[in-house]
Amino acid sequence: MFDSPGAAYDIIADDYAARFSDELFGRPVDLALLEVFIALVGRRGGTVLDVGCGPGTATTMLAKAALDVIGVDASAEMIRIAEERLPDIDFRVGDFRELDLADDSVAGICSWYSLVHTEPAALPGVIAEFARMLLPGGWLLLAFQTEAPDLTLAEPFGKPVTLTYLRHDTDRVSRALGKAGLAVDSITVRQRDIDAGETANQAFVLARKAR
Ligand SMILES: C[S@@+](CC[C@H](N)C(=O)[O-])C[C@H]1O[C@@H](n2cnc3c(N)ncnc32)[C@H](O)[C@@H]1O
């Protein structure tokens, strides 16, 4: 999964989009955190990256707010679906561990559940890459699963792939942010919605690059 993060999602992209692309809109807390990020970035304007955008879940909100959005995902199939849903947005197939974007070039980066396959040991490198692209004073929003053991799904949606969801520790993420020159603004942890089948709590971390 780590060497080719998009390959498994190419196989389940249609099923994933049908199941998850609208789920955000039924989750007021998650939505509110995304709206805070939009408000913070929108004050200044500039390009916003949705890294690991999948079928364009968070991208929909960023686009509605008229932000200048670039969506990036390692899965070409996810990008195909995102382009169908949001034809006016600049979507690109790419690996967020190494993006061809200049230093200090984007006003905001949103990673909406896209670190779920990044090994904890690789987090500092990925976060340093996000920090490199952010403008001084730019904002980063990370949404990820937390406070639960990792989860391996064999044959999700009945498809012949295995996906392991890595749950990250907010302290570890905060340390990586600090080392990359990003100051943590706020950490929100929403308790898992057991009725909806969530098996982990949900963390939303907002951080800002030093000015
Ligand atoms: C759980 S899905 C989340 C998708 C979307 N953000 C959402 O909330 O529905 C994880 C996504 O991250 C993408 N991804 C994982 N690692 C990546 C990487 N290194 N570079 C680019 N995309 C990556 C996967 O291809 C997948 O589409």
JSON list of C-alpha atoms and ligand atoms in Angstrom, two decimals:
[
{"chain": "A", "resi": 1, "resn": "MET", "atom": "CA", "xyz": [0.00, 0.00, 0.00]},
{"chain": "A", "resi": 2, "resn": "PHE", "atom": "CA", "xyz": [2.72, 2.44, 0.91]},
{"chain": "A", "resi": 3, "resn": "ASP", "atom": "CA", "xyz": [4.73, 1.95, -2.31]},
{"chain": "A", "resi": 4, "resn": "SER", "atom": "CA", "xyz": [1.69, 2.35, -4.54]},
{"chain": "A", "resi": 5, "resn": "PRO", "atom": "CA", "xyz": [-0.99, 4.14, -2.51]},
{"chain": "A", "resi": 6, "resn": "GLY", "atom": "CA", "xyz": [-3.40, 4.51, -5.41]},
{"chain": "A", "resi": 7, "resn": "ALA", "atom": "CA", "xyz": [-3.46, 0.95, -6.72]},
{"chain": "A", "resi": 8, "resn": "ALA", "atom": "CA", "xyz": [-5.96, -0.47, -4.21]},
{"chain": "A", "resi": 9, "resn": "TYR", "atom": "CA", "xyz": [-8.19, 2.59, -4.53]},
{"chain": "A", "resi": 10, "resn": "ASP", "atom": "CA", "xyz": [-8.27, 2.18, -8.32]},
{"chain": "A", "resi": 11, "resn": "ILE", "atom": "CA", "xyz": [-10.06, -1.13, -7.75]},
{"chain": "A", "resi": 12, "resn": "ILE", "atom": "CA", "xyz": [-12.61, 0.12, -5.21]},
{"chain": "A", "resi": 13, "resn": "ALA", "atom": "CA", "xyz": [-13.00, 3.73, -6.39]},
{"chain": "A", "resi": 14, "resn": "ASP", "atom": "CA", "xyz": [-16.61, 3.46, -7.63]},
{"chain": "A", "resi": 15, "resn": "ASP", "atom": "CA", "xyz": [-17.76, 1.58, -4.51]},
{"chain": "A", "resi": 16, "resn": "TYR", "atom": "CA", "xyz": [-15.88, 3.98, -2.21]},
{"chain": "A", "resi": 17, "resn": "ALA", "atom": "CA", "xyz": [-17.42, 7.02, -3.90]},
{"chain": "A", "resi": 18, "resn": "ALA", "atom": "CA", "xyz": [-20.94, 5.58, -3.72]},
{"chain": "A", "resi": 19, "resn": "ARG", "atom": "CA", "xyz": [-20.53, 4.80, -0.01]},
{"chain": "A", "resi": 20, "resn": "PHE", "atom": "CA", "xyz": [-18.50, 7.75, 1.31]},
{"chain": "A", "resi": 21, "resn": "SER", "atom": "CA", "xyz": [-18.53, 10.80, -0.93]},
{"chain": "A", "resi": 22, "resn": "ASP", "atom": "CA", "xyz": [-21.62, 12.32, 0.70]},
{"chain": "A", "resi": 23, "resn": "GLU", "atom": "CA", "xyz": [-21.10, 11.03, 4.24]},
{"chain": "A", "resi": 24, "resn": "LEU", "atom": "CA", "xyz": [-19.39, 14.26, 5.32]},
{"chain": "A", "resi": 25, "resn": "PHE", "atom": "CA", "xyz": [-22.62, 16.21, 4.81]},
{"chain": "A", "resi": 26, "resn": "GLY", "atom": "CA", "xyz": [-24.34, 14.20, 7.55]},
{"chain": "A", "resi": 27, "resn": "ARG", "atom": "CA", "xyz": [-21.61, 14.92, 10.08]},
{"chain": "A", "resi": 28, "resn": "PRO", "atom": "CA", "xyz": [-22.01, 18.46, 11.50]},
{"chain": "A", "resi": 29, "resn": "VAL", "atom": "CA", "xyz": [-18.83, 18.44, 13.63]},
{"chain": "A", "resi": 30, "resn": "ASP", "atom": "CA", "xyz": [-16.60, 17.28, 10.76]},
{"chain": "A", "resi": 31, "resn": "LEU", "atom": "CA", "xyz": [-18.24, 19.79, 8.46]},
{"chain": "A", "resi": 32, "resn": "ALA", "atom": "CA", "xyz": [-17.76, 22.60, 11.00]},
{"chain": "A", "resi": 33, "resn": "LEU", "atom": "CA", "xyz": [-14.03, 21.91, 11.23]},
{"chain": "A", "resi": 34, "resn": "LEU", "atom": "CA", "xyz": [-13.73, 22.01, 7.46]},
{"chain": "A", "resi": 35, "resn": "GLU", "atom": "CA", "xyz": [-15.66, 25.29, 7.45]},
{"chain": "A", "resi": 36, "resn": "VAL", "atom": "CA", "xyz": [-13.26, 26.78, 10.03]},
{"chain": "A", "resi": 37, "resn": "PHE", "atom": "CA", "xyz": [-10.35, 25.85, 7.75]},
{"chain": "A", "resi": 38, "resn": "ILE", "atom": "CA", "xyz": [-12.16, 27.42, 4.78]},
{"chain": "A", "resi": 39, "resn": "ALA", "atom": "CA", "xyz": [-12.76, 30.62, 6.76]},
{"chain": "A", "resi": 40, "resn": "LEU", "atom": "CA", "xyz": [-9.12, 30.85, 7.86]},
{"chain": "A", "resi": 41, "resn": "VAL", "atom": "CA", "xyz": [-7.72, 30.25, 4.38]},
{"chain": "A", "resi": 42, "resn": "GLY", "atom": "CA", "xyz": [-10.39, 32.38, 2.71]},
{"chain": "A", "resi": 43, "resn": "ARG", "atom": "CA", "xyz": [-9.37, 35.47, 4.69]},
{"chain": "A", "resi": 44, "resn": "ARG", "atom": "CA", "xyz": [-6.18, 35.61, 2.71]},
{"chain": "A", "resi": 45, "resn": "GLY", "atom": "CA", "xyz": [-7.06, 33.86, -0.55]},
{"chain": "A", "resi": 46, "resn": "GLY", "atom": "CA", "xyz": [-4.71, 31.80, -2.68]},
{"chain": "A", "resi": 47, "resn": "THR", "atom": "CA", "xyz": [-4.50, 28.19, -3.81]},
{"chain": "A", "resi": 48, "resn": "VAL", "atom": "CA", "xyz": [-5.68, 25.35, -1.58]},
{"chain": "A", "resi": 49, "resn": "LEU", "atom": "CA", "xyz": [-4.55, 21.76, -2.03]},
{"chain": "A", "resi": 50, "resn": "ASP", "atom": "CA", "xyz": [-6.82, 18.83, -1.22]},
{"chain": "A", "resi": 51, "resn": "VAL", "atom": "CA", "xyz": [-4.22, 16.06, -0.84]},
{"chain": "A", "resi": 52, "resn": "GLY", "atom": "CA", "xyz": [-5.58, 12.52, -1.20]},
{"chain": "A", "resi": 53, "resn": "CYS", "atom": "CA", "xyz": [-8.83, 14.06, -2.41]},
{"chain": "A", "resi": 54, "resn": "GLY", "atom": "CA", "xyz": [-10.40, 10.73, -3.39]},
{"chain": "A", "resi": 55, "resn": "PRO", "atom": "CA", "xyz": [-13.73, 11.30, -5.17]},
{"chain": "A", "resi": 56, "resn": "GLY", "atom": "CA", "xyz": [-13.69, 14.98, -4.20]},
{"chain": "A", "resi": 57, "resn": "THR", "atom": "CA", "xyz": [-15.34, 14.75, -0.78]},
{"chain": "A", "resi": 58, "resn": "ALA", "atom": "CA", "xyz": [-13.77, 17.75, 0.95]},
{"chain": "A", "resi": 59, "resn": "THR", "atom": "CA", "xyz": [-13.05, 19.32, -2.44]},
{"chain": "A", "resi": 60, "resn": "THR", "atom": "CA", "xyz": [-16.79, 19.90, -2.88]},
{"chain": "A", "resi": 61, "resn": "MET", "atom": "CA", "xyz": [-16.82, 22.15, 0.20]},
{"chain": "A", "resi": 62, "resn": "LEU", "atom": "CA", "xyz": [-13.62, 23.96, -0.77]},
{"chain": "A", "resi": 63, "resn": "ALA", "atom": "CA", "xyz": [-15.01, 24.59, -4.27]},
{"chain": "A", "resi": 64, "resn": "LYS", "atom": "CA", "xyz": [-18.38, 25.79, -2.92]},
{"chain": "A", "resi": 65, "resn": "ALA", "atom": "CA", "xyz": [-16.48, 28.41, -0.92]},
{"chain": "A", "resi": 66, "resn": "ALA", "atom": "CA", "xyz": [-14.99, 29.61, -4.23]},
{"chain": "A", "resi": 67, "resn": "LEU", "atom": "CA", "xyz": [-11.45, 28.78, -3.17]},
{"chain": "A", "resi": 68, "resn": "ASP", "atom": "CA", "xyz": [-8.91, 28.13, -5.90]},
{"chain": "A", "resi": 69, "resn": "VAL", "atom": "CA", "xyz": [-8.55, 24.36, -5.38]},
{"chain": "A", "resi": 70, "resn": "ILE", "atom": "CA", "xyz": [-6.16, 21.72, -6.67]},
{"chain": "A", "resi": 71, "resn": "GLY", "atom": "CA", "xyz": [-7.15, 18.14, -5.84]},
{"chain": "A", "resi": 72, "resn": "VAL", "atom": "CA", "xyz": [-4.42, 15.49, -5.87]},
{"chain": "A", "resi": 73, "resn": "ASP", "atom": "CA", "xyz": [-4.76, 11.75, -5.47]},
{"chain": "A", "resi": 74, "resn": "ALA", "atom": "CA", "xyz": [-2.55, 8.75, -6.18]},
{"chain": "A", "resi": 75, "resn": "SER", "atom": "CA", "xyz": [-5.50, 6.86, -7.67]},
{"chain": "A", "resi": 76, "resn": "ALA", "atom": "CA", "xyz": [-6.30, 7.68, -11.30]},
{"chain": "A", "resi": 77, "resn": "GLU", "atom": "CA", "xyz": [-9.77, 6.17, -10.84]},
{"chain": "A", "resi": 78, "resn": "MET", "atom": "CA", "xyz": [-10.49, 8.43, -7.86]},
{"chain": "A", "resi": 79, "resn": "ILE", "atom": "CA", "xyz": [-9.39, 11.40, -9.95]},
{"chain": "A", "resi": 80, "resn": "ARG", "atom": "CA", "xyz": [-11.66, 10.29, -12.83]},
{"chain": "A", "resi": 81, "resn": "ILE", "atom": "CA", "xyz": [-14.65, 10.25, -10.46]},
{"chain": "A", "resi": 82, "resn": "ALA", "atom": "CA", "xyz": [-13.70, 13.59, -8.87]},
{"chain": "A", "resi": 83, "resn": "GLU", "atom": "CA", "xyz": [-13.44, 15.19, -12.33]},
{"chain": "A", "resi": 84, "resn": "GLU", "atom": "CA", "xyz": [-16.88, 13.87, -13.26]},
{"chain": "A", "resi": 85, "resn": "ARG", "atom": "CA", "xyz": [-18.38, 15.32, -10.08]},
{"chain": "A", "resi": 86, "resn": "LEU", "atom": "CA", "xyz": [-16.53, 18.66, -10.17]},
{"chain": "A", "resi": 87, "resn": "PRO", "atom": "CA", "xyz": [-15.58, 19.36, -13.80]},
{"chain": "A", "resi": 88, "resn": "ASP", "atom": "CA", "xyz": [-14.30, 22.90, -13.12]},
{"chain": "A", "resi": 89, "resn": "ILE", "atom": "CA", "xyz": [-11.68, 21.88, -10.56]},
{"chain": "A", "resi": 90, "resn": "ASP", "atom": "CA", "xyz": [-8.00, 21.23, -11.30]},
{"chain": "A", "resi": 91, "resn": "PHE", "atom": "CA", "xyz": [-7.53, 17.54, -10.33]},
{"chain": "A", "resi": 92, "resn": "ARG", "atom": "CA", "xyz": [-4.20, 15.77, -10.74]},
{"chain": "A", "resi": 93, "resn": "VAL", "atom": "CA", "xyz": [-2.92, 12.23, -10.26]},
{"chain": "A", "resi": 94, "resn": "GLY", "atom": "CA", "xyz": [0.05, 12.47, -7.92]},
{"chain": "A", "resi": 95, "resn": "ASP", "atom": "CA", "xyz": [1.72, 11.33, -4.73]},
{"chain": "A", "resi": 96, "resn": "PHE", "atom": "CA", "xyz": [1.51, 13.85, -1.91]},
{"chain": "A", "resi": 97, "resn": "ARG", "atom": "CA", "xyz": [4.83, 12.59, -0.53]},
{"chain": "A", "resi": 98, "resn": "GLU", "atom": "CA", "xyz": [6.52, 14.39, -3.41]},
{"chain": "A", "resi": 99, "resn": "LEU", "atom": "CA", "xyz": [4.55, 17.00, -5.32]},
{"chain": "A", "resi": 100, "resn": "ASP", "atom": "CA", "xyz": [5.82, 19.12, -8.15]},
{"chain": "A", "resi": 101, "resn": "LEU", "atom": "CA", "xyz": [4.75, 22.38, -6.51]},
{"chain": "A", "resi": 102, "resn": "ALA", "atom": "CA", "xyz": [7.03, 25.25, -5.54]},
{"chain": "A", "resi": 103, "resn": "ASP", "atom": "CA", "xyz": [8.10, 26.06, -1.99]},
{"chain": "A", "resi": 104, "resn": "ASP", "atom": "CA", "xyz": [5.86, 28.61, -0.23]},
{"chain": "A", "resi": 105, "resn": "SER", "atom": "CA", "xyz": [3.20, 28.42, -2.96]},
{"chain": "A", "resi": 106, "resn": "VAL", "atom": "CA", "xyz": [-0.15, 27.42, -1.42]},
{"chain": "A", "resi": 107, "resn": "ALA", "atom": "CA", "xyz": [-2.34, 29.16, 1.15]},
{"chain": "A", "resi": 108, "resn": "GLY", "atom": "CA", "xyz": [-3.85, 25.99, 2.58]},
{"chain": "A", "resi": 109, "resn": "ILE", "atom": "CA", "xyz": [-3.54, 22.20, 2.53]},
{"chain": "A", "resi": 110, "resn": "CYS", "atom": "CA", "xyz": [-6.39, 19.89, 3.49]},
{"chain": "A", "resi": 111, "resn": "SER", "atom": "CA", "xyz": [-5.63, 16.22, 4.15]},
{"chain": "A", "resi": 112, "resn": "TRP", "atom": "CA", "xyz": [-9.06, 14.73, 4.68]},
{"chain": "A", "resi": 113, "resn": "TYR", "atom": "CA", "xyz": [-8.48, 11.14, 5.81]},
{"chain": "A", "resi": 114, "resn": "SER", "atom": "CA", "xyz": [-5.62, 10.72, 3.36]},
{"chain": "A", "resi": 115, "resn": "LEU", "atom": "CA", "xyz": [-2.96, 9.94, 6.01]},
{"chain": "A", "resi": 116, "resn": "VAL", "atom": "CA", "xyz": [-4.79, 6.70, 6.86]},
{"chain": "A", "resi": 117, "resn": "HIS", "atom": "CA", "xyz": [-2.23, 4.66, 4.90]},
{"chain": "A", "resi": 118, "resn": "THR", "atom": "CA", "xyz": [0.88, 6.63, 5.92]},
{"chain": "A", "resi": 119, "resn": "GLU", "atom": "CA", "xyz": [3.04, 4.72, 8.40]},
{"chain": "A", "resi": 120, "resn": "PRO", "atom": "CA", "xyz": [3.63, 6.70, 11.63]},
{"chain": "A", "resi": 121, "resn": "ALA", "atom": "CA", "xyz": [7.38, 6.68, 10.93]},
{"chain": "A", "resi": 122, "resn": "ALA", "atom": "CA", "xyz": [6.72, 8.39, 7.58]},
{"chain": "A", "resi": 123, "resn": "LEU", "atom": "CA", "xyz": [4.52, 11.15, 9.04]},
{"chain": "A", "resi": 124, "resn": "PRO", "atom": "CA", "xyz": [7.36, 13.62, 9.75]},
{"chain": "A", "resi": 125, "resn": "GLY", "atom": "CA", "xyz": [8.51, 13.45, 6.11]},
{"chain": "A", "resi": 126, "resn": "VAL", "atom": "CA", "xyz": [4.99, 13.89, 4.73]},
{"chain": "A", "resi": 127, "resn": "ILE", "atom": "CA", "xyz": [4.22, 16.78, 7.06]},
{"chain": "A", "resi": 128, "resn": "ALA", "atom": "CA", "xyz": [7.56, 18.41, 6.19]},
{"chain": "A", "resi": 129, "resn": "GLU", "atom": "CA", "xyz": [6.55, 18.18, 2.51]},
{"chain": "A", "resi": 130, "resn": "PHE", "atom": "CA", "xyz": [3.21, 19.87, 3.31]},
{"chain": "A", "resi": 131, "resn": "ALA", "atom": "CA", "xyz": [5.07, 22.58, 5.25]},
{"chain": "A", "resi": 132, "resn": "ARG", "atom": "CA", "xyz": [7.47, 23.13, 2.34]},
{"chain": "A", "resi": 133, "resn": "MET", "atom": "CA", "xyz": [4.58, 23.98, -0.02]},
{"chain": "A", "resi": 134, "resn": "LEU", "atom": "CA", "xyz": [2.67, 26.22, 2.40]},
{"chain": "A", "resi": 135, "resn": "LEU", "atom": "CA", "xyz": [3.09, 29.96, 2.24]},
{"chain": "A", "resi": 136, "resn": "PRO", "atom": "CA", "xyz": [4.26, 31.56, 5.49]},
{"chain": "A", "resi": 137, "resn": "GLY", "atom": "CA", "xyz": [1.07, 31.96, 7.54]},
{"chain": "A", "resi": 138, "resn": "GLY", "atom": "CA", "xyz": [-0.63, 29.20, 5.51]},
{"chain": "A", "resi": 139, "resn": "TRP", "atom": "CA", "xyz": [-3.00, 26.70, 7.12]},
{"chain": "A", "resi": 140, "resn": "LEU", "atom": "CA", "xyz": [-2.98, 22.90, 7.28]},
{"chain": "A", "resi": 141, "resn": "LEU", "atom": "CA", "xyz": [-6.00, 20.79, 8.20]},
{"chain": "A", "resi": 142, "resn": "LEU", "atom": "CA", "xyz": [-5.49, 17.10, 8.96]},
{"chain": "A", "resi": 143, "resn": "ALA", "atom": "CA", "xyz": [-8.46, 14.76, 9.50]},
{"chain": "A", "resi": 144, "resn": "PHE", "atom": "CA", "xyz": [-7.53, 11.24, 10.56]},
{"chain": "A", "resi": 145, "resn": "GLN", "atom": "CA", "xyz": [-8.64, 8.29, 12.64]},
{"chain": "A", "resi": 146, "resn": "THR", "atom": "CA", "xyz": [-7.27, 8.03, 16.18]},
{"chain": "A", "resi": 147, "resn": "GLU", "atom": "CA", "xyz": [-7.43, 6.25, 19.55]},
{"chain": "A", "resi": 148, "resn": "ALA", "atom": "CA", "xyz": [-8.01, 2.75, 18.15]},
{"chain": "A", "resi": 149, "resn": "PRO", "atom": "CA", "xyz": [-5.92, -0.16, 16.88]},
{"chain": "A", "resi": 150, "resn": "ASP", "atom": "CA", "xyz": [-5.10, -0.25, 13.18]},
{"chain": "A", "resi": 151, "resn": "LEU", "atom": "CA", "xyz": [-7.77, -1.93, 11.07]},
{"chain": "A", "resi": 152, "resn": "THR", "atom": "CA", "xyz": [-7.18, -4.28, 8.13]},
{"chain": "A", "resi": 153, "resn": "LEU", "atom": "CA", "xyz": [-10.04, -4.81, 5.69]},
{"chain": "A", "resi": 154, "resn": "ALA", "atom": "CA", "xyz": [-9.75, -7.93, 3.55]},
{"chain": "A", "resi": 155, "resn": "GLU", "atom": "CA", "xyz": [-11.76, -7.59, 0.35]},
{"chain": "A", "resi": 156, "resn": "PRO", "atom": "CA", "xyz": [-13.53, -4.27, 1.02]},
{"chain": "A", "resi": 157, "resn": "PHE", "atom": "CA", "xyz": [-16.70, -4.03, -1.11]},
{"chain": "A", "resi": 158, "resn": "GLY", "atom": "CA", "xyz": [-16.00, -7.66, -2.12]},
{"chain": "A", "resi": 159, "resn": "LYS", "atom": "CA", "xyz": [-13.04, -6.57, -4.28]},
{"chain": "A", "resi": 160, "resn": "PRO", "atom": "CA", "xyz": [-9.70, -8.45, -4.31]},
{"chain": "A", "resi": 161, "resn": "VAL", "atom": "CA", "xyz": [-7.66, -5.91, -2.31]},
{"chain": "A", "resi": 162, "resn": "THR", "atom": "CA", "xyz": [-6.54, -5.55, 1.28]},
{"chain": "A", "resi": 163, "resn": "LEU", "atom": "CA", "xyz": [-6.49, -2.13, 2.92]},
{"chain": "A", "resi": 164, "resn": "THR", "atom": "CA", "xyz": [-4.97, -1.33, 6.30]},
{"chain": "A", "resi": 165, "resn": "TYR", "atom": "CA", "xyz": [-6.21, 1.81, 8.05]},
{"chain": "A", "resi": 166, "resn": "LEU", "atom": "CA", "xyz": [-3.54, 3.28, 10.31]},
{"chain": "A", "resi": 167, "resn": "ARG", "atom": "CA", "xyz": [-4.76, 5.23, 13.31]},
{"chain": "A", "resi": 168, "resn": "HIS", "atom": "CA", "xyz": [-2.50, 8.09, 14.35]},
{"chain": "A", "resi": 169, "resn": "ASP", "atom": "CA", "xyz": [-1.69, 9.51, 17.74]},
{"chain": "A", "resi": 170, "resn": "THR", "atom": "CA", "xyz": [-2.44, 13.24, 18.05]},
{"chain": "A", "resi": 171, "resn": "ASP", "atom": "CA", "xyz": [0.70, 13.85, 20.22]},
{"chain": "A", "resi": 172, "resn": "ARG", "atom": "CA", "xyz": [2.90, 12.20, 17.61]},
{"chain": "A", "resi": 173, "resn": "VAL", "atom": "CA", "xyz": [1.26, 14.23, 14.84]},
{"chain": "A", "resi": 174, "resn": "SER", "atom": "CA", "xyz": [1.71, 17.44, 16.90]},
{"chain": "A", "resi": 175, "resn": "ARG", "atom": "CA", "xyz": [5.42, 16.72, 17.37]},
{"chain": "A", "resi": 176, "resn": "ALA", "atom": "CA", "xyz": [5.84, 16.19, 13.61]},
{"chain": "A", "resi": 177, "resn": "LEU", "atom": "CA", "xyz": [4.01, 19.46, 12.95]},
{"chain": "A", "resi": 178, "resn": "GLY", "atom": "CA", "xyz": [6.27, 21.32, 15.39]},
{"chain": "A", "resi": 179, "resn": "LYS", "atom": "CA", "xyz": [9.43, 19.90, 13.82]},
{"chain": "A", "resi": 180, "resn": "ALA", "atom": "CA", "xyz": [8.20, 21.03, 10.38]},
{"chain": "A", "resi": 181, "resn": "GLY", "atom": "CA", "xyz": [7.71, 24.60, 11.60]},
{"chain": "A", "resi": 182, "resn": "LEU", "atom": "CA", "xyz": [3.92, 24.41, 11.93]},
{"chain": "A", "resi": 183, "resn": "ALA", "atom": "CA", "xyz": [2.26, 25.65, 15.12]},
{"chain": "A", "resi": 184, "resn": "VAL", "atom": "CA", "xyz": [-0.74, 23.61, 16.26]},
{"chain": "A", "resi": 185, "resn": "ASP", "atom": "CA", "xyz": [-3.78, 25.87, 16.49]},
{"chain": "A", "resi": 186, "resn": "SER", "atom": "CA", "xyz": [-6.35, 23.34, 17.68]},
{"chain": "A", "resi": 187, "resn": "ILE", "atom": "CA", "xyz": [-7.01, 19.63, 18.05]},
{"chain": "A", "resi": 188, "resn": "THR", "atom": "CA", "xyz": [-10.59, 18.34, 18.06]},
{"chain": "A", "resi": 189, "resn": "VAL", "atom": "CA", "xyz": [-11.42, 14.69, 18.70]},
{"chain": "A", "resi": 190, "resn": "ARG", "atom": "CA", "xyz": [-14.92, 13.50, 17.84]},
{"chain": "A", "resi": 191, "resn": "GLN", "atom": "CA", "xyz": [-15.99, 10.27, 19.49]},
{"chain": "A", "resi": 192, "resn": "ARG", "atom": "CA", "xyz": [-16.66, 7.38, 17.14]},
{"chain": "A", "resi": 193, "resn": "ASP", "atom": "CA", "xyz": [-20.22, 6.95, 15.87]},
{"chain": "A", "resi": 194, "resn": "ILE", "atom": "CA", "xyz": [-20.70, 3.31, 16.83]},
{"chain": "A", "resi": 195, "resn": "ASP", "atom": "CA", "xyz": [-24.21, 3.16, 15.34]},
{"chain": "A", "resi": 196, "resn": "ALA", "atom": "CA", "xyz": [-22.74, 4.13, 11.96]},
{"chain": "A", "resi": 197, "resn": "GLY", "atom": "CA", "xyz": [-20.03, 1.48, 12.26]},
{"chain": "A", "resi": 198, "resn": "GLU", "atom": "CA", "xyz": [-17.09, 3.80, 13.01]},
{"chain": "A", "resi": 199, "resn": "THR", "atom": "CA", "xyz": [-14.33, 1.87, 14.76]},
{"chain": "A", "resi": 200, "resn": "ALA", "atom": "CA", "xyz": [-12.07, 4.81, 15.68]},
{"chain": "A", "resi": 201, "resn": "ASN", "atom": "CA", "xyz": [-12.38, 8.33, 17.07]},
{"chain": "A", "resi": 202, "resn": "GLN", "atom": "CA", "xyz": [-11.87, 11.10, 14.54]},
{"chain": "A", "resi": 203, "resn": "ALA", "atom": "CA", "xyz": [-9.15, 13.73, 14.94]},
{"chain": "A", "resi": 204, "resn": "PHE", "atom": "CA", "xyz": [-9.14, 17.15, 13.26]},
{"chain": "A", "resi": 205, "resn": "VAL", "atom": "CA", "xyz": [-5.90, 19.10, 13.65]},
{"chain": "A", "resi": 206, "resn": "LEU", "atom": "CA", "xyz": [-5.44, 22.67, 12.45]},
{"chain": "A", "resi": 207, "resn": "ALA", "atom": "CA", "xyz": [-1.91, 24.05, 12.22]},
{"chain": "A", "resi": 208, "resn": "ARG", "atom": "CA", "xyz": [-0.28, 27.14, 10.77]},
{"chain": "A", "resi": 209, "resn": "LYS", "atom": "CA", "xyz": [3.11, 27.75, 9.19]},
{"chain": "A", "resi": 210, "resn": "ALA", "atom": "CA", "xyz": [5.15, 30.45, 10.91]},
{"chain": "A", "resi": 211, "resn": "ARG", "atom": "CA", "xyz": [4.97, 33.86, 9.26]},
{"chain": "B", "resi": 1, "resn": "LIG", "atom": "C1", "xyz": [-9.67, 7.05, 2.84]},
{"chain": "B", "resi": 1, "resn": "LIG", "atom": "S1", "xyz": [-9.46, 7.77, 1.26]},
{"chain": "B", "resi": 1, "resn": "LIG", "atom": "C2", "xyz": [-9.98, 9.45, 1.58]},
{"chain": "B", "resi": 1, "resn": "LIG", "atom": "C3", "xyz": [-10.43, 10.12, 0.32]},
{"chain": "B", "resi": 1, "resn": "LIG", "atom": "C4", "xyz": [-11.13, 11.48, 0.51]},
{"chain": "B", "resi": 1, "resn": "LIG", "atom": "N1", "xyz": [-10.23, 12.47, 1.05]},
{"chain": "B", "resi": 1, "resn": "LIG", "atom": "C5", "xyz": [-12.37, 11.31, 1.36]},
{"chain": "B", "resi": 1, "resn": "LIG", "atom": "O1", "xyz": [-12.41, 11.84, 2.48]},
{"chain": "B", "resi": 1, "resn": "LIG", "atom": "O2", "xyz": [-13.29, 10.66, 0.91]},
{"chain": "B", "resi": 1, "resn": "LIG", "atom": "C6", "xyz": [-7.71, 7.94, 1.16]},
{"chain": "B", "resi": 1, "resn": "LIG", "atom": "C7", "xyz": [-7.27, 8.56, -0.17]},
{"chain": "B", "resi": 1, "resn": "LIG", "atom": "O3", "xyz": [-5.92, 8.99, -0.04]},
{"chain": "B", "resi": 1, "resn": "LIG", "atom": "C8", "xyz": [-5.23, 8.65, -1.23]},
{"chain": "B", "resi": 1, "resn": "LIG", "atom": "N2", "xyz": [-3.81, 8.54, -0.89]},
{"chain": "B", "resi": 1, "resn": "LIG", "atom": "C9", "xyz": [-3.24, 7.77, 0.06]},
{"chain": "B", "resi": 1, "resn": "LIG", "atom": "N3", "xyz": [-1.91, 7.94, 0.07]},
{"chain": "B", "resi": 1, "resn": "LIG", "atom": "C10", "xyz": [-1.64, 8.87, -0.89]},
{"chain": "B", "resi": 1, "resn": "LIG", "atom": "C11", "xyz": [-0.44, 9.50, -1.35]},
{"chain": "B", "resi": 1, "resn": "LIG", "atom": "N4", "xyz": [0.75, 9.19, -0.83]},
{"chain": "B", "resi": 1, "resn": "LIG", "atom": "N5", "xyz": [-0.54, 10.42, -2.34]},
{"chain": "B", "resi": 1, "resn": "LIG", "atom": "C12", "xyz": [-1.74, 10.74, -2.89]},
{"chain": "B", "resi": 1, "resn": "LIG", "atom": "N6", "xyz": [-2.91, 10.18, -2.50]},
{"chain": "B", "resi": 1, "resn": "LIG", "atom": "C13", "xyz": [-2.86, 9.25, -1.51]},
{"chain": "B", "resi": 1, "resn": "LIG", "atom": "C14", "xyz": [-5.85, 7.35, -1.68]},
{"chain": "B", "resi": 1, "resn": "LIG", "atom": "O4", "xyz": [-5.63, 7.08, -3.05]},
{"chain": "B", "resi": 1, "resn": "LIG", "atom": "C15", "xyz": [-7.32, 7.58, -1.34]},
{"chain": "B", "resi": 1, "resn": "LIG", "atom": "O5", "xyz": [-8.03, 8.16, -2.40]}
]
